PDB file of N, CA and C in Angstrom:
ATOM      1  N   UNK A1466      33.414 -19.273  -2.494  1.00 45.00           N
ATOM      2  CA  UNK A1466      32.983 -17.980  -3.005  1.00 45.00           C
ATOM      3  C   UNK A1466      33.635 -16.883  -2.166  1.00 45.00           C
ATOM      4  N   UNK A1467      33.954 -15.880  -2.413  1.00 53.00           N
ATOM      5  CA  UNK A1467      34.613 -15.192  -2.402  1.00 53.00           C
ATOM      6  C   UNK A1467      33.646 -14.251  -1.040  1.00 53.00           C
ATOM      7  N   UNK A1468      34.063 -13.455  -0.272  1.00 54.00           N
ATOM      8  CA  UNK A1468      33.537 -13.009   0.743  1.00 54.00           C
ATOM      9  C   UNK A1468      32.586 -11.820   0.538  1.00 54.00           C
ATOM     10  N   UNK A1469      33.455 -11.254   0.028  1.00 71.00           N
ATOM     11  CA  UNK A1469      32.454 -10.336  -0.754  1.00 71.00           C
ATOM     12  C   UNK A1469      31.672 -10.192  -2.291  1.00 71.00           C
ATOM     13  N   UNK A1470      32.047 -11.090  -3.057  1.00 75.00           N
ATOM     14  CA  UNK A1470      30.994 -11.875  -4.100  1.00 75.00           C
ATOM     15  C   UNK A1470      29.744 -12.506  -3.270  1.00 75.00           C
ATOM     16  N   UNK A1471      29.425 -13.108  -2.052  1.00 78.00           N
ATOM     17  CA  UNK A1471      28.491 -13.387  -1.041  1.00 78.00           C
ATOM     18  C   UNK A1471      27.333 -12.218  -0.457  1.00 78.00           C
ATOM     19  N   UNK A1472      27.980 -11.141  -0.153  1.00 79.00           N
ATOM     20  CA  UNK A1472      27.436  -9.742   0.060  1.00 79.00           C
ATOM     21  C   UNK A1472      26.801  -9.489  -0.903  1.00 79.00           C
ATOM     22  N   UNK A1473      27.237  -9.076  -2.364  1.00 80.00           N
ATOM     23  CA  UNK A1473      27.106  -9.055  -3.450  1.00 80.00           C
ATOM     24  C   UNK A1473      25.800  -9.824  -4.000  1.00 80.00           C
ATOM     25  N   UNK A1474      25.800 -10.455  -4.028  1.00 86.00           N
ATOM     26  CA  UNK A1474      24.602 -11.660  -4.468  1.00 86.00           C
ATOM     27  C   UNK A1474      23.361 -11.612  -3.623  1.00 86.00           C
ATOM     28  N   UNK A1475      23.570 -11.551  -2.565  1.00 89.00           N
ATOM     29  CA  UNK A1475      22.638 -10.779  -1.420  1.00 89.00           C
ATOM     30  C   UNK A1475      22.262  -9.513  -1.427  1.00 89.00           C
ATOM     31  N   UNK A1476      22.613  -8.497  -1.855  1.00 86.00           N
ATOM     32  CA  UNK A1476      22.232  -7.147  -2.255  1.00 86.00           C
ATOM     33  C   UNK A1476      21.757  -6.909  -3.242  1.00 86.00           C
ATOM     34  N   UNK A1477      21.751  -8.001  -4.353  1.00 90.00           N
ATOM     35  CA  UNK A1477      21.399  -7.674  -5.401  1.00 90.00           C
ATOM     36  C   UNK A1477      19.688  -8.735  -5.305  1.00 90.00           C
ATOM     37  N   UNK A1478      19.997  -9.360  -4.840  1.00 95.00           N
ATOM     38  CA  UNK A1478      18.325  -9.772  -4.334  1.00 95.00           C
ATOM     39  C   UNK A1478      17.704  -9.413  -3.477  1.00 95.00           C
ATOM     40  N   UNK A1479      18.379  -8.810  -3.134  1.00 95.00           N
ATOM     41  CA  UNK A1479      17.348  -7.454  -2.330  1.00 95.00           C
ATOM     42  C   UNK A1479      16.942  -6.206  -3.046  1.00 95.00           C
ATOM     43  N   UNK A1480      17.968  -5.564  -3.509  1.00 94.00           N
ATOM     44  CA  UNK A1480      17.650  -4.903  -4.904  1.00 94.00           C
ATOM     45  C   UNK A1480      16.225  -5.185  -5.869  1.00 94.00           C
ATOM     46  N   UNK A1481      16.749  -6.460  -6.565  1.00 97.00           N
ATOM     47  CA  UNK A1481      15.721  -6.578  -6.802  1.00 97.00           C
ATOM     48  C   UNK A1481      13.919  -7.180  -6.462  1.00 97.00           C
ATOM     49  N   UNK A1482      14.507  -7.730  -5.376  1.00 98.00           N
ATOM     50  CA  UNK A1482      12.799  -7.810  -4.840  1.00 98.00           C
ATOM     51  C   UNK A1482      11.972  -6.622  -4.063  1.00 98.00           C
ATOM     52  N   UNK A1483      13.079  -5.314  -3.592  1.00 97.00           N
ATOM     53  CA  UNK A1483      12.414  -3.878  -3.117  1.00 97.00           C
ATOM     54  C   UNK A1483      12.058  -3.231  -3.969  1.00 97.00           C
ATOM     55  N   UNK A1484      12.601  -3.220  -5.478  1.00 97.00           N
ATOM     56  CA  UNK A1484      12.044  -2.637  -6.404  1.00 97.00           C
ATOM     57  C   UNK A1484      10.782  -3.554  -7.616  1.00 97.00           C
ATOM     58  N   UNK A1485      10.678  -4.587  -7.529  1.00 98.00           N
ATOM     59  CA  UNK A1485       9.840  -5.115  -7.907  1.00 98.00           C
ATOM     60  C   UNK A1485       8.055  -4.973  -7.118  1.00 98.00           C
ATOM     61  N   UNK A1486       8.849  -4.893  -5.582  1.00 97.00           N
ATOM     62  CA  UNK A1486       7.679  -4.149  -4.819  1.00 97.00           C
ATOM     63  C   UNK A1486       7.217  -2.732  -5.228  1.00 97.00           C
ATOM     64  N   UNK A1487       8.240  -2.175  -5.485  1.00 96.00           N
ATOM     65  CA  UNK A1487       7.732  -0.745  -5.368  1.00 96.00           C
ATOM     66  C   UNK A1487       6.998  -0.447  -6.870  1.00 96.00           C
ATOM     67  N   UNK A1488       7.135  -1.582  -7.620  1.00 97.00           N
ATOM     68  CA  UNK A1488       6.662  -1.288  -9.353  1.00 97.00           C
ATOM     69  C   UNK A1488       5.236  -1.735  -8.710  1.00 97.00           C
ATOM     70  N   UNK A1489       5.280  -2.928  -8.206  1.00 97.00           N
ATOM     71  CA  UNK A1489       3.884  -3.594  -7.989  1.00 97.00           C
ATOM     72  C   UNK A1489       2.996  -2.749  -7.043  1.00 97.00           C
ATOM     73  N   UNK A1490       3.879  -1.859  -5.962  1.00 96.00           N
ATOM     74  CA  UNK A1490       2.556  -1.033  -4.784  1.00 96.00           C
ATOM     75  C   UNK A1490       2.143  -0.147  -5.872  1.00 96.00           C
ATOM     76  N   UNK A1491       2.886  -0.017  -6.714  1.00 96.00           N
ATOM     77  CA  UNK A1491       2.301   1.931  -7.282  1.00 96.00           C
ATOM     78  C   UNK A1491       0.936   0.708  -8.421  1.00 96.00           C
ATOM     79  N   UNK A1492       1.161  -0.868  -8.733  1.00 96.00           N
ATOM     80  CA  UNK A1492       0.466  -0.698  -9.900  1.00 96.00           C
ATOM     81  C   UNK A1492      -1.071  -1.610  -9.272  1.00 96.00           C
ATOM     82  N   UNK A1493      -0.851  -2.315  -8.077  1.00 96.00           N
ATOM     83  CA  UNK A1493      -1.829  -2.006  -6.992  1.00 96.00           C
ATOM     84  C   UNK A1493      -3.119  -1.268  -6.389  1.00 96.00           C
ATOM     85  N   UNK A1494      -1.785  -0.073  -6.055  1.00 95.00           N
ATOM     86  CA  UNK A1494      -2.611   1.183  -5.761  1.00 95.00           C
ATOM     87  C   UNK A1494      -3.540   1.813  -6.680  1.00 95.00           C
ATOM     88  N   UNK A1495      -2.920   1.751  -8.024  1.00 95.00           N
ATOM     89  CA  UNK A1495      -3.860   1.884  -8.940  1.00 95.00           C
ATOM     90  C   UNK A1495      -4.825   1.521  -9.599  1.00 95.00           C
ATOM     91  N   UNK A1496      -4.685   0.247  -9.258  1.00 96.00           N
ATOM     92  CA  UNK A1496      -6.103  -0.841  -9.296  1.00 96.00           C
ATOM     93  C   UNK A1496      -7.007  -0.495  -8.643  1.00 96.00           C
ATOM     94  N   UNK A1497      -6.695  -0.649  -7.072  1.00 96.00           N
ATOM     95  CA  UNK A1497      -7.956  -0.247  -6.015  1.00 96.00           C
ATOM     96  C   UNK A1497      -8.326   1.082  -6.160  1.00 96.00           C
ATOM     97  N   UNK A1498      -7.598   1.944  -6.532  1.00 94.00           N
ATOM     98  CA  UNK A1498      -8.215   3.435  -6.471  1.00 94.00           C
ATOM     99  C   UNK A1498      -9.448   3.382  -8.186  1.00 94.00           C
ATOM    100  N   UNK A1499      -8.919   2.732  -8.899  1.00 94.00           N
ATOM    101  CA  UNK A1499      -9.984   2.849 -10.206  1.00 94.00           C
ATOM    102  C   UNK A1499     -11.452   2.032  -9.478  1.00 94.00           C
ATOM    103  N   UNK A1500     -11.019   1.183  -8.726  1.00 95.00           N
ATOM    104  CA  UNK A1500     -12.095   0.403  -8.106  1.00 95.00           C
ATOM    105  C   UNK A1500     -12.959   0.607  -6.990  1.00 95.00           C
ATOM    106  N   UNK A1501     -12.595   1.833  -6.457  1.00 94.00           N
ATOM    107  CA  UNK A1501     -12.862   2.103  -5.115  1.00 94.00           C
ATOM    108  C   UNK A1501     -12.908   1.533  -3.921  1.00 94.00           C
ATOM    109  N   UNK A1502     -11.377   0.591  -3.515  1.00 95.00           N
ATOM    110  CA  UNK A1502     -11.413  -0.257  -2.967  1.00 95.00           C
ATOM    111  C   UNK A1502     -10.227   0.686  -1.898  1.00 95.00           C
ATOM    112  N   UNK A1503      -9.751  -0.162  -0.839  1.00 94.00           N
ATOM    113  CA  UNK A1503      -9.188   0.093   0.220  1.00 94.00           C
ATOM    114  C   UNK A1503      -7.937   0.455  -0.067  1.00 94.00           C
ATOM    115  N   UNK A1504      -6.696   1.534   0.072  1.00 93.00           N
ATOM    116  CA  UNK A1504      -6.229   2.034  -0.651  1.00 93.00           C
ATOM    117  C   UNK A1504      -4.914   2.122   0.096  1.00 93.00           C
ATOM    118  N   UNK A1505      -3.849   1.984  -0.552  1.00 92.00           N
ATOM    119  CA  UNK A1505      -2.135   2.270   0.501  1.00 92.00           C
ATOM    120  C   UNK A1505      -1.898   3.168   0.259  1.00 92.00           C
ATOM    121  N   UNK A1506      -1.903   3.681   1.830  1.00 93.00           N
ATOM    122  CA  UNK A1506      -1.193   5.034   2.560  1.00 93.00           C
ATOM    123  C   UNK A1506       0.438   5.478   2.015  1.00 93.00           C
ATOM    124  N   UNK A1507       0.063   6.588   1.467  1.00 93.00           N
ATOM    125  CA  UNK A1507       1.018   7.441   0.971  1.00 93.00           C
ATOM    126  C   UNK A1507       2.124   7.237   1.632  1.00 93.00           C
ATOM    127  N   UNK A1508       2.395   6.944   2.771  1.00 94.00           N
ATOM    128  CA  UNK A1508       3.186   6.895   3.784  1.00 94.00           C
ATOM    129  C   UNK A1508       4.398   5.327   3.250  1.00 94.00           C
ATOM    130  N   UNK A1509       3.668   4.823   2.866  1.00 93.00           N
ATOM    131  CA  UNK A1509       3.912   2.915   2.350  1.00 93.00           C
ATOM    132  C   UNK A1509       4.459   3.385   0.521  1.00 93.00           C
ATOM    133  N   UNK A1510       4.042   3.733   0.112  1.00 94.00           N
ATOM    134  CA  UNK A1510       4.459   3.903  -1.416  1.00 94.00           C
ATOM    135  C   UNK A1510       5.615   5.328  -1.188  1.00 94.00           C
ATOM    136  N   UNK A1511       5.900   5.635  -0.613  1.00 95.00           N
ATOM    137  CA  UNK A1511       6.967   6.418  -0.097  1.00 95.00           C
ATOM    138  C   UNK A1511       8.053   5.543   0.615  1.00 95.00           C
ATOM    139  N   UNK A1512       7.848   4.828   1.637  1.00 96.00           N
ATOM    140  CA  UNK A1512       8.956   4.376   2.149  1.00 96.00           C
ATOM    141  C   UNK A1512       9.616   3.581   1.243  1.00 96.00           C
ATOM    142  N   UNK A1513       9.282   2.696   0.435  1.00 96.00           N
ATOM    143  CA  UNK A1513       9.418   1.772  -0.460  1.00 96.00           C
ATOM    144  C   UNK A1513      10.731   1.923  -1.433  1.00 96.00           C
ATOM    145  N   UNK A1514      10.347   3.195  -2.148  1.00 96.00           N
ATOM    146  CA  UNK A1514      11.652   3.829  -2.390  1.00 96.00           C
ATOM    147  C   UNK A1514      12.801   4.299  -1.521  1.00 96.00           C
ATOM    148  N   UNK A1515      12.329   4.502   0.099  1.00 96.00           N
ATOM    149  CA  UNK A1515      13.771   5.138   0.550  1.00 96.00           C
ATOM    150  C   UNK A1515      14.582   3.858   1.234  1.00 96.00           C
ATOM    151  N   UNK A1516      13.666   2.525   1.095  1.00 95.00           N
ATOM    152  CA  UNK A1516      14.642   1.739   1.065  1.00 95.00           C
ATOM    153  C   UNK A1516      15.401   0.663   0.077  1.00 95.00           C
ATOM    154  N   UNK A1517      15.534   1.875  -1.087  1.00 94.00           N
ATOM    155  CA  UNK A1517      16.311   1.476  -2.683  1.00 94.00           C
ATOM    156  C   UNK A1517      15.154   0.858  -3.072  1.00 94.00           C
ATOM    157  N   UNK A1518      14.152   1.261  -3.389  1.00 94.00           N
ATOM    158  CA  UNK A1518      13.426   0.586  -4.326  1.00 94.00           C
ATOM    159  C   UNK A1518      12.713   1.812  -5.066  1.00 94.00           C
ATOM    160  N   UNK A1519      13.206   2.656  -5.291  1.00 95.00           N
ATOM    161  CA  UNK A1519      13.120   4.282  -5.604  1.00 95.00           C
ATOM    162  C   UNK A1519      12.941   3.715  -7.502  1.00 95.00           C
ATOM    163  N   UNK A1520      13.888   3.141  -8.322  1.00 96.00           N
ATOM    164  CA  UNK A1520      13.683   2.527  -9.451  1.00 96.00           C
ATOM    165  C   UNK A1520      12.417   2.109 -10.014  1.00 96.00           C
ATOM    166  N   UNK A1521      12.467   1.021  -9.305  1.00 96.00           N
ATOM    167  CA  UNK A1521      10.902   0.189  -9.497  1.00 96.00           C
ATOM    168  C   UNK A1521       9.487   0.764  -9.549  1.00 96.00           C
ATOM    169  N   UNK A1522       9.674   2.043  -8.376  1.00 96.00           N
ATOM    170  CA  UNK A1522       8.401   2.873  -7.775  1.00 96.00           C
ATOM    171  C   UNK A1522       8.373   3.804  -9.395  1.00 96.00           C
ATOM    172  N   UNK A1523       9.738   4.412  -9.678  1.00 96.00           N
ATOM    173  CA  UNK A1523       9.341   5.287 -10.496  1.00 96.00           C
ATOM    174  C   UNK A1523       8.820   4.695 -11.861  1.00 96.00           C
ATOM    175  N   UNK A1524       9.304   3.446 -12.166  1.00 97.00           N
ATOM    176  CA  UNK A1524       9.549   3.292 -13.460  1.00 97.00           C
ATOM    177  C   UNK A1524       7.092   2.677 -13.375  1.00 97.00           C
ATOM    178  N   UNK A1525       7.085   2.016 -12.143  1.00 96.00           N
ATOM    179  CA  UNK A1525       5.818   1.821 -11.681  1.00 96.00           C
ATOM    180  C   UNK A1525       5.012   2.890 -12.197  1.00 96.00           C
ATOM    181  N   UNK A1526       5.053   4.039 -11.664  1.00 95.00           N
ATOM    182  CA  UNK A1526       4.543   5.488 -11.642  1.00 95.00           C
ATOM    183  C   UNK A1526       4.314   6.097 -12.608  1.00 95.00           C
ATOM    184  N   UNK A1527       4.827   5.849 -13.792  1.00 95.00           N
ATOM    185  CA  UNK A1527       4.759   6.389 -14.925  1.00 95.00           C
ATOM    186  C   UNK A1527       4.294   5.321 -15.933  1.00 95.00           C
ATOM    187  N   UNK A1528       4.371   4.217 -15.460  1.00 96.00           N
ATOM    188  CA  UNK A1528       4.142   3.088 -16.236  1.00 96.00           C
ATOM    189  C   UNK A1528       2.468   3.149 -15.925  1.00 96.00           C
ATOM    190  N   UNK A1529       2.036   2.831 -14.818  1.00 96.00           N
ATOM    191  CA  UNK A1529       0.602   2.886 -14.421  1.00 96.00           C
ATOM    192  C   UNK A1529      -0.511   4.548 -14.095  1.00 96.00           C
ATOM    193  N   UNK A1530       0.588   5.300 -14.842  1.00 93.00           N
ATOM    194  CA  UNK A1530       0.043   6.624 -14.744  1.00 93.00           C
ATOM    195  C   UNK A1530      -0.702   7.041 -13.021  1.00 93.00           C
ATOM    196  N   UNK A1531       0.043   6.717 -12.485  1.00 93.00           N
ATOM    197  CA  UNK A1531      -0.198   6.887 -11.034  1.00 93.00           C
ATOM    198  C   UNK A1531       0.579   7.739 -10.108  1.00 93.00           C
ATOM    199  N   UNK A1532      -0.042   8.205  -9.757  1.00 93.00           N
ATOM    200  CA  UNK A1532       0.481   9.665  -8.579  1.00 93.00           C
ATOM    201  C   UNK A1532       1.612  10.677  -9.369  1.00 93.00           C
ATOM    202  N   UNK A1533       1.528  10.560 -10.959  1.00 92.00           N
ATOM    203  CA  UNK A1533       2.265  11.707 -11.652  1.00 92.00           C
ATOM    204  C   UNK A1533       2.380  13.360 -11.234  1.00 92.00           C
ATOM    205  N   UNK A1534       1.082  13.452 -10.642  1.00 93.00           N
ATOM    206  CA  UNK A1534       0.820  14.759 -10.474  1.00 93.00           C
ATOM    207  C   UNK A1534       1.126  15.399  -8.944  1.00 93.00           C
ATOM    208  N   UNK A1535       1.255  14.372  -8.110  1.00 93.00           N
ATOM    209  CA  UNK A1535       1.304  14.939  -6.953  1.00 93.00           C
ATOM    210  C   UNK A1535       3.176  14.972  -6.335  1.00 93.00           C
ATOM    211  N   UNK A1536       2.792  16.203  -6.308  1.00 94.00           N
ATOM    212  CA  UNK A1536       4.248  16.938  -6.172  1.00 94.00           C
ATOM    213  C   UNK A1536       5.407  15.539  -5.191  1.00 94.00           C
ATOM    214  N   UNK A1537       4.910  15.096  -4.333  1.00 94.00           N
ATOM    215  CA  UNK A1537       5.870  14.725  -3.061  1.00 94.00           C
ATOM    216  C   UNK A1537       6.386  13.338  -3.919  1.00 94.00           C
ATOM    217  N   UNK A1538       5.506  12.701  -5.191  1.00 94.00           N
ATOM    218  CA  UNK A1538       5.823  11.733  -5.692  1.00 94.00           C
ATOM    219  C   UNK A1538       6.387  12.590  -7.594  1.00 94.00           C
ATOM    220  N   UNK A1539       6.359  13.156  -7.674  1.00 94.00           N
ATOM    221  CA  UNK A1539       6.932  13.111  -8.909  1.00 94.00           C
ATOM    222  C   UNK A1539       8.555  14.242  -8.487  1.00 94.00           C
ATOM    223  N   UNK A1540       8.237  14.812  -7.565  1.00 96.00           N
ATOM    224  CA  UNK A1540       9.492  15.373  -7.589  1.00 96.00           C
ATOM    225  C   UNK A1540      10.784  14.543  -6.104  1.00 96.00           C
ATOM    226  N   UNK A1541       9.820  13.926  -5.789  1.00 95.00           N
ATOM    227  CA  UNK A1541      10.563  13.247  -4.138  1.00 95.00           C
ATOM    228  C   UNK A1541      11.159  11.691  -4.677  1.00 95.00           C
ATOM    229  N   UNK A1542      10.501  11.276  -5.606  1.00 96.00           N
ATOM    230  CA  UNK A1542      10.798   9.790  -5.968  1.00 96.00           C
ATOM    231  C   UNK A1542      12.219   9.658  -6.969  1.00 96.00           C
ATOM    232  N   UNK A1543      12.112  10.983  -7.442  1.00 96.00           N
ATOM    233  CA  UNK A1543      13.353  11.232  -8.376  1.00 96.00           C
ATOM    234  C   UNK A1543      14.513  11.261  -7.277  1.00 96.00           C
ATOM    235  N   UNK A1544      14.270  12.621  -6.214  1.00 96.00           N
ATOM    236  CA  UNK A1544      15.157  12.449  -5.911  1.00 96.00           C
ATOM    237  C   UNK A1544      15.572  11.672  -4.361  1.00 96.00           C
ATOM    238  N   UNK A1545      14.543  10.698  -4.220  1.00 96.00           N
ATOM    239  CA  UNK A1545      15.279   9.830  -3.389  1.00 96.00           C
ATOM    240  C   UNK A1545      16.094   8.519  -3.939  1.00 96.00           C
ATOM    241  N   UNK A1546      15.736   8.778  -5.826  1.00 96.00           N
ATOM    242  CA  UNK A1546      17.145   7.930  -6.241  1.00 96.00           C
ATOM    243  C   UNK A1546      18.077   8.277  -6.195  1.00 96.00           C
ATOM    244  N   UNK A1547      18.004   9.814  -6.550  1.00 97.00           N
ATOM    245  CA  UNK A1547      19.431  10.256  -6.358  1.00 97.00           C
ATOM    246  C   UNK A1547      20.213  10.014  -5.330  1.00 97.00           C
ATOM    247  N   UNK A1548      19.128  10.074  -3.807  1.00 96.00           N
ATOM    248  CA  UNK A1548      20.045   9.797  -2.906  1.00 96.00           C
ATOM    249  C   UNK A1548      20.397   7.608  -2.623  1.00 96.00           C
ATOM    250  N   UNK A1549      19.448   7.129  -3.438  1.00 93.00           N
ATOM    251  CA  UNK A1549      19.637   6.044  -3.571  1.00 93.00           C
ATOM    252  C   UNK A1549      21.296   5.563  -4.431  1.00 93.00           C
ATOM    253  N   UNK A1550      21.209   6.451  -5.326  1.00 95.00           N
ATOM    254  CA  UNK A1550      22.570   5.780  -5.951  1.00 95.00           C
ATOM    255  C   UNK A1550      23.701   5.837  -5.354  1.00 95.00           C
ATOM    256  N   UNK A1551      23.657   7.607  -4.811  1.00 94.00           N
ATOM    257  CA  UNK A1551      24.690   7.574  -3.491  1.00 94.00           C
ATOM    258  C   UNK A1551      25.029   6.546  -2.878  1.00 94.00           C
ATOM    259  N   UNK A1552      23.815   6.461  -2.019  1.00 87.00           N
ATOM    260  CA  UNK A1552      24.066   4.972  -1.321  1.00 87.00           C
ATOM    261  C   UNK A1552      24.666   3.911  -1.692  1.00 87.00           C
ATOM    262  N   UNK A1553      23.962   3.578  -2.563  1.00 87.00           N
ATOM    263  CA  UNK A1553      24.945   2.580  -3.689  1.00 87.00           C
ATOM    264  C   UNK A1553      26.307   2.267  -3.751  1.00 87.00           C
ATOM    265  N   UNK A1554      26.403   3.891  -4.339  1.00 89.00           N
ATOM    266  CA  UNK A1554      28.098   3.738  -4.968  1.00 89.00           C
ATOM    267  C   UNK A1554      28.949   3.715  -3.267  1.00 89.00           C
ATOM    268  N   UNK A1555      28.530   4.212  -2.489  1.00 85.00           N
ATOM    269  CA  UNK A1555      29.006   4.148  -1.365  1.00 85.00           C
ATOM    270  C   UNK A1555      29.256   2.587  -0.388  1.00 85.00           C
ATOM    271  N   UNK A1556      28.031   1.833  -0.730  1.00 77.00           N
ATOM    272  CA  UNK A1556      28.159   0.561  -0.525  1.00 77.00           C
ATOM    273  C   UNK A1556      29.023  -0.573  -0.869  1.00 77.00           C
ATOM    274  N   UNK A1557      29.249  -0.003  -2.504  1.00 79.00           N
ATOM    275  CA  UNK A1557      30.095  -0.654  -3.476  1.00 79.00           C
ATOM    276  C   UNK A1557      31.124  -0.090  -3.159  1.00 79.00           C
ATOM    277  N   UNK A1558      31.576   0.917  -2.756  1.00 82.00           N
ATOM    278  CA  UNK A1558      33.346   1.102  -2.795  1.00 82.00           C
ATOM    279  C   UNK A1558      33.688   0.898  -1.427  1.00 82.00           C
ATOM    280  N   UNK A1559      32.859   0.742  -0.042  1.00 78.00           N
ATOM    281  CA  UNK A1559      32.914   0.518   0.861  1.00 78.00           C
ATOM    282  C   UNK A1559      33.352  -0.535   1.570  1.00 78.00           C
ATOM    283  N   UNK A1560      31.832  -1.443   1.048  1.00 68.00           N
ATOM    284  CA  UNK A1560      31.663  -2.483   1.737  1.00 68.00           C
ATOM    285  C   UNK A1560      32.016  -3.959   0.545  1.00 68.00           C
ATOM    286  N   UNK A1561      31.859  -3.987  -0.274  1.00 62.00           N
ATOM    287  CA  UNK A1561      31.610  -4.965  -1.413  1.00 62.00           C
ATOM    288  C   UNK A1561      33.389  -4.683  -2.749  1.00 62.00           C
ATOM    289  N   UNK A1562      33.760  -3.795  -2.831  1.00 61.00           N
ATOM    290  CA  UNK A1562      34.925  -3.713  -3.584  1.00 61.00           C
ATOM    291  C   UNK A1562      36.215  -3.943  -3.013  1.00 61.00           C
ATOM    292  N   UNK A1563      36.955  -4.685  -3.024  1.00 52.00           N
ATOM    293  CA  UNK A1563      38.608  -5.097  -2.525  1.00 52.00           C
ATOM    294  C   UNK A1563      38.800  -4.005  -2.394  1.00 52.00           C
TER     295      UNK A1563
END
C-alpha cells in the first residue's frame, strides 16, 4: 500500500469516528437534559468539533433540536467547519497528495 494511501485510511477513521461522536454528544446531551439527568459541559460539545468533528456536531444539533439557540453553538459550530475544511484541504495537499 502505498505510503500515503496508509495516512489516508487512517484519517478517514478518524474522521469518521470524531464526528460520529460529536452527532452522538449533542444527541446525548439531549436526552439527559429532557430527563434531568447529569449533563456535558459546554466546554466537551465544543471541543468535539474543533477537533474535525464540527460535521457530525452540526448535522447532531439540528437533527436533535439541541443548543439551536445559543449563539456560541449555532454561530461557532458553523464556523469552526469552516476552519475545519481549511484544515483539511491543507492536510490533503500537504501531507496525503503526491
Amino acid at each position: 500500500m502505498n505510503f500515503n494511501l496508509e495516512y489516508l485510511k487512517y484519517f478517514l477513521i478518524y474522521y469518521l469516528i470524531i464526528n460520529i461522536a460529536g452527532f452522538l454528544s449533542m444527541g446525548i446531551d439531549k436526552y439527559k437534559s429532557k430527563h434531568n439527568m447529569w449533563r456535558t459541559p459546554e466546554k466537551t460539545l465544543l471541543l468535539i468539533p474543533v477537533f474535525l468533528g464540527s460535521i457530525g456536531s452540526l448535522i447532531g444539533m439540528y437533527t436533535f433540536r439541541h443548543k439551536t439557540l445559543h449563539p456560541q453553538f449555532k454561530y461557532g459550530i458553523p464556523c469552526i467547519l469552516v476552519i475545519n475544511i481549511v484544515c483539511i484541504y491543507y492536510i490533503f495537499t500537504k501531507f496525503l497528495i503526491i
